[in-house]
Tab-separated table of C-alpha atoms and ligand atoms in Angstrom:
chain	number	residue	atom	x	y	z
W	1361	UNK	CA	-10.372	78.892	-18.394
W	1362	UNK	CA	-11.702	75.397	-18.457
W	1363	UNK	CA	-14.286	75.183	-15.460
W	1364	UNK	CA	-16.543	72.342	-14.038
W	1365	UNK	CA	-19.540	73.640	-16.512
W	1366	UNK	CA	-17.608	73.014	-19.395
W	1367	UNK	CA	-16.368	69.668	-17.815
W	1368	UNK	CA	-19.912	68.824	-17.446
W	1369	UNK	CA	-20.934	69.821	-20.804
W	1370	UNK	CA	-17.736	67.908	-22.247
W	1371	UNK	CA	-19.020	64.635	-20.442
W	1372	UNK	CA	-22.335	64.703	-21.133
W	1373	UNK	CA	-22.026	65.393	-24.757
W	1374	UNK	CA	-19.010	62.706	-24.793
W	1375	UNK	CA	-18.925	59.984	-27.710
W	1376	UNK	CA	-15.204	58.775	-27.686
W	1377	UNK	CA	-16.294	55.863	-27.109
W	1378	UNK	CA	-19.005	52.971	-27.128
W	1379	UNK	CA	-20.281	53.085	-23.572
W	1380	UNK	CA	-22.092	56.336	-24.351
W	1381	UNK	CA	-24.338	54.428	-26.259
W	1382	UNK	CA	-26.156	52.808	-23.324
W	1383	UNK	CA	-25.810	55.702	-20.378
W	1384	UNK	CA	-28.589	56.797	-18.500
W	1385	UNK	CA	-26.217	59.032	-16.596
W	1386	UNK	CA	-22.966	60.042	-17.450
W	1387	UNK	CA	-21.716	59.973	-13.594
W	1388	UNK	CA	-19.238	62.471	-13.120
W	1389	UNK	CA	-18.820	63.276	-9.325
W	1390	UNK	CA	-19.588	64.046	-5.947
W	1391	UNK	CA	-18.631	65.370	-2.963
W	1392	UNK	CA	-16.783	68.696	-2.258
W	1393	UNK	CA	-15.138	69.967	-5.361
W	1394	UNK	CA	-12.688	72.357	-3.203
W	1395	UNK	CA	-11.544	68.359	-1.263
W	1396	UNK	CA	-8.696	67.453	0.264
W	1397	UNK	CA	-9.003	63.697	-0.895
W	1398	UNK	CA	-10.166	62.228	-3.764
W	1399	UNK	CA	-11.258	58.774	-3.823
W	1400	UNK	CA	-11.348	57.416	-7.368
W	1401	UNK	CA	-13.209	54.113	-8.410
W	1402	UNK	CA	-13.803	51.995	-11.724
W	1403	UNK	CA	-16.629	53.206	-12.912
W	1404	UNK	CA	-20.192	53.498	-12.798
W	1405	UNK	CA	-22.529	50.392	-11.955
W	1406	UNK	CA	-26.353	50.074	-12.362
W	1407	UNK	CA	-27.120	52.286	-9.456
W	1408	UNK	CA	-24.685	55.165	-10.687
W	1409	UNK	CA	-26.250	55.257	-14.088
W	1410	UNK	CA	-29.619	55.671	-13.059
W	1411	UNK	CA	-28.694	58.221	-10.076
W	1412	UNK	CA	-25.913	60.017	-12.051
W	1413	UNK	CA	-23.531	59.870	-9.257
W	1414	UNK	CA	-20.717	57.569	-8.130
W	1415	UNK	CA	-20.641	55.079	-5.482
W	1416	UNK	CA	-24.696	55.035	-4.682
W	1417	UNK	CA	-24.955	51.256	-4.790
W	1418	UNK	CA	-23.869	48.630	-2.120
W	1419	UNK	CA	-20.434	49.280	-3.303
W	1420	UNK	CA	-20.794	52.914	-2.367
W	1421	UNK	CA	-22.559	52.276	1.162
W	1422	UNK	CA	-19.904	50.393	2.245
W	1423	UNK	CA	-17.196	53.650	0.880
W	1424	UNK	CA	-19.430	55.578	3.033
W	1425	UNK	CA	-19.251	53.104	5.990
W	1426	UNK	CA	-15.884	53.475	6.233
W	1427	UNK	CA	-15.516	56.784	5.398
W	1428	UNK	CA	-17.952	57.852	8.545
W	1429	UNK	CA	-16.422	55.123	11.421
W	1430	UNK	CA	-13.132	57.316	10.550
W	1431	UNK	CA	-14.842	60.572	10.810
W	1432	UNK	CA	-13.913	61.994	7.389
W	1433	UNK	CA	-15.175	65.337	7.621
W	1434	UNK	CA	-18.079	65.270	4.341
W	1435	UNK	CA	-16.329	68.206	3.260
W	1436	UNK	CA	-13.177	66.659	3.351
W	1437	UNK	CA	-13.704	64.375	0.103
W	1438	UNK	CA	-14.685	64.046	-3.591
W	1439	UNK	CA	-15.478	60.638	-5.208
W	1440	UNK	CA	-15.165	60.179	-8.922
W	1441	UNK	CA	-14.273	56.850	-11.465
W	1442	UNK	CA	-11.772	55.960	-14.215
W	1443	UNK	CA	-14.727	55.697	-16.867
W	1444	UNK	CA	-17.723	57.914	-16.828
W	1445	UNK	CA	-20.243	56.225	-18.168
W	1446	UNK	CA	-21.509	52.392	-17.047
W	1447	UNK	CA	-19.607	49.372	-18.442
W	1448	UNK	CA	-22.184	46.482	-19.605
W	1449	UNK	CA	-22.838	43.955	-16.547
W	1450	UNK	CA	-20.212	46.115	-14.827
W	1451	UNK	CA	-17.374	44.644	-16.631
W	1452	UNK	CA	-13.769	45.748	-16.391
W	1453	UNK	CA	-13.264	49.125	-18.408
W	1454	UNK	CA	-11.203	48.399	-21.458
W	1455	UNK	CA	-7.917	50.172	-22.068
W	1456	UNK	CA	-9.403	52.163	-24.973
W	1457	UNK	CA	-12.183	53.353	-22.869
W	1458	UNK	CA	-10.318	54.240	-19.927
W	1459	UNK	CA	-7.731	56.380	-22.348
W	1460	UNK	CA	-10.433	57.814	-23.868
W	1461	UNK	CA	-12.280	58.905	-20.297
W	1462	UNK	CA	-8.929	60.035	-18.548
W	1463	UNK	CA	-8.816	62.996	-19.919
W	1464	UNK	CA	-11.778	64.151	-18.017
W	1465	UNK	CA	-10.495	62.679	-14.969
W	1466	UNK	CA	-7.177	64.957	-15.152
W	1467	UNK	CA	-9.537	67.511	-15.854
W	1468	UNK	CA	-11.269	67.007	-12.509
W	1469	UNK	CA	-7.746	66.788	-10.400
W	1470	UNK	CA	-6.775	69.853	-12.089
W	1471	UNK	CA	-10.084	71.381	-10.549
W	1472	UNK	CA	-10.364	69.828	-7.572
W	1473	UNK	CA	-6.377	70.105	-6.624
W	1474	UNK	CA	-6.582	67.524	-3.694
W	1475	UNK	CA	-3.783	67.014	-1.991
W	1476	UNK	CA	-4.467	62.823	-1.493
W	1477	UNK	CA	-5.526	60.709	-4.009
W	1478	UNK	CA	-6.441	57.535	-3.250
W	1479	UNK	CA	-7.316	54.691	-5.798
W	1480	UNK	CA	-9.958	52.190	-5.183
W	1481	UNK	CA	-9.001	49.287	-6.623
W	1482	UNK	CA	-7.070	47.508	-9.588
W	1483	UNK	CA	-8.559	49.408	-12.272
W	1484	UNK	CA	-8.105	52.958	-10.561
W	1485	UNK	CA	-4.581	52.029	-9.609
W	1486	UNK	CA	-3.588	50.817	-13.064
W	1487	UNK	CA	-4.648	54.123	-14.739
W	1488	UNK	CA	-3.599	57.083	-11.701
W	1489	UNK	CA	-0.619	54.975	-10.473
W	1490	UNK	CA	0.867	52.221	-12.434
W	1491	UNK	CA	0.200	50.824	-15.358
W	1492	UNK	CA	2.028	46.958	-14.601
W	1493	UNK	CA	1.711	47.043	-10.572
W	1494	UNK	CA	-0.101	44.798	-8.809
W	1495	UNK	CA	-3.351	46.115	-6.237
W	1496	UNK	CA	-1.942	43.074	-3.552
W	1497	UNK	CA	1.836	44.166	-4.041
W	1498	UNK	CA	0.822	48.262	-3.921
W	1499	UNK	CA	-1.738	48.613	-1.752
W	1500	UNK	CA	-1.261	50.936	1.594
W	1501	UNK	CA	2.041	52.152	0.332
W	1502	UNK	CA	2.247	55.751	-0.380
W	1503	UNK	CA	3.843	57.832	-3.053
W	1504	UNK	CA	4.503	61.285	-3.817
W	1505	UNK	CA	4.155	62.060	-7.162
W	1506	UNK	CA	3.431	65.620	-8.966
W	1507	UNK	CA	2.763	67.307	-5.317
W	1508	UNK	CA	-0.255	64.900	-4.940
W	1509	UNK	CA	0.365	61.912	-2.053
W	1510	UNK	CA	-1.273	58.831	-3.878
W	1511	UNK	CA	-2.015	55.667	-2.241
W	1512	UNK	CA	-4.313	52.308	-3.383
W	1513	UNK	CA	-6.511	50.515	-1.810
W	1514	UNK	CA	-9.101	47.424	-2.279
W	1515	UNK	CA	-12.206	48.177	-4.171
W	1516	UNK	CA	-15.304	48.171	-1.688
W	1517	UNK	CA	-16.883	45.578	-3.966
W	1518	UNK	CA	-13.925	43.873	-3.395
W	1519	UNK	CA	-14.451	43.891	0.635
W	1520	UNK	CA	-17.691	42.749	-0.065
W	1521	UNK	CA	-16.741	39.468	-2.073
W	1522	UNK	CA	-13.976	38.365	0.231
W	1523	UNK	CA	-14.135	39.146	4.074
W	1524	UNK	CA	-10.447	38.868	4.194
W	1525	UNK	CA	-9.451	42.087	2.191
W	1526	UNK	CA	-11.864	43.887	4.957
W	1527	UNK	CA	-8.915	44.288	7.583
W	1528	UNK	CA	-5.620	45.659	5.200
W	1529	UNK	CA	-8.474	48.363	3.327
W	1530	UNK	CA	-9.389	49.524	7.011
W	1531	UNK	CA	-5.358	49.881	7.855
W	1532	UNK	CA	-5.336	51.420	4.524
W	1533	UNK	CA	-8.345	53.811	5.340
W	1534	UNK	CA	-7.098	54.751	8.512
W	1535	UNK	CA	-3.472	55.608	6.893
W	1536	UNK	CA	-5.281	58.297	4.602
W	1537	UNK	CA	-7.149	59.646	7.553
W	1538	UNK	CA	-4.110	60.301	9.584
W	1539	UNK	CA	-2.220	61.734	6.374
W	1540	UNK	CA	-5.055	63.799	6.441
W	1541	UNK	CA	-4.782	65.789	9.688
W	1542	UNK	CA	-1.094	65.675	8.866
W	1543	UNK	CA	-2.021	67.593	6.251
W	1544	UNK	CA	-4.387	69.861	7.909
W	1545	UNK	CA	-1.767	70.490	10.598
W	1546	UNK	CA	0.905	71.095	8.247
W	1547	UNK	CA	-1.294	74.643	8.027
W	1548	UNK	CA	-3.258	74.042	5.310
W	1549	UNK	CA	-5.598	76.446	3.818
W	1550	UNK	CA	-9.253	75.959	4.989
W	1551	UNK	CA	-11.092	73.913	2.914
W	1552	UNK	CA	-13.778	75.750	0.945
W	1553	UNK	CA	-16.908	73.745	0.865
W	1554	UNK	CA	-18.956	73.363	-2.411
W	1555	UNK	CA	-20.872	69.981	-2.584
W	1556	UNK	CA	-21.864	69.275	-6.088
W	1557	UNK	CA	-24.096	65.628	-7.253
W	1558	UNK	CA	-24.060	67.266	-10.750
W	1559	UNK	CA	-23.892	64.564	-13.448
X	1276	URA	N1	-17.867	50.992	-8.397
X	1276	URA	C1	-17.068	51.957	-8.883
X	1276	URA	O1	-15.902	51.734	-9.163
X	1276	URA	N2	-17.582	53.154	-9.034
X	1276	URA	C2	-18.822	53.454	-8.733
X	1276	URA	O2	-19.211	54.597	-8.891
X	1276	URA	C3	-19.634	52.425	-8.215
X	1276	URA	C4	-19.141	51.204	-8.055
């Protein structure tokens, strides 16, 4: 049975490819790993590596921002990246290093088992949803694929380089926060809470 120790062993003693080299961290998650949603981002940036866990920097803040003026339950979410470990100057993952990466990332769906996922971003969307879509043409629209409702968003760092993308990501936001009470209403099984920052 693979488990979230081995996970954690796999990433940290990862080497598929070159951004191992310069990792402080290899970030791998956080938030509750029994979620509902899971948010998933680029990858880490300065703050990340040295913390060892996603979405800690300004990028992060403003993910937490939002997800508190919408009152996501904390227990209601788990936040994780395409690539594990930092990207120099926080460039764009490459396609070899995100193939190389994702198979950690199914990994962590598999044992997480949300039933949203929601992409933050070009990169995330490229890799979870479509490989030639666009974020501007995608964005807020949702799709059921594989049991798992999967929507994209804008980036936070996005939101915080152009003011404009502020208002469709907070129409976005607010679409995954009533999809999940739907959810919750629908029945669902209590959530069962396990916070982990392990990197
Ligand atoms: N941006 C991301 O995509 N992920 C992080 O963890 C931080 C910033």
């Amino acid at each position: 049975m693979y488990d979230w120790n081995q996970l954690v062993e796999d990433c940290n003693n990862c080497r598929r490819c070159d951004l191992h080299k310069q990792r402080k961290n290899c970030v791998i998650g956080r938030g509750n790993v029994n979620a509902r949603v899971m948010f998933i981002g680029e990858g880490p940036g300065e703050q990340e590596d040295l913390q060892g866990l996603p979405f800690v920097g300004p990028a992060g803040q403003l993910l937490d921002l939002l997800l508190d003026a919408l009152s996501f339950p904390k227990d209601s979410y788990y936040i994780a990246n395409i690539v594990k470990c930092r990207p120099p100057l926080n460039r764009v993952p490459t396609d070899e290093e995100a193939e190389q990466c994702l198979p950690f990332l199914r990994r962590q769906v598999i044992l997480v088992k949300p039933r949203i996922i929601v992409c933050l971003g070009a990169t995330a969307m490229k890799y979870v949803i479509d490989r030639e879509a666009r974020i501007t043409h995608i964005r807020g629209q949702w799709i059921e694929r594989k049991g798992y409702w999967m929507i994209a968003t804008f980036h936070p760092a996005a939101l915080l380089r152009d003011e404009s993308k502020k208002i469709p990501a907070w129409e976005d936001f607010k679409k995954v926060r009533l999809k999940l009470d739907e959810i919750m209403g629908e029945g669902d099984f209590p959530v069962k809470t396990q916070f982990t920052n392990i990197s």
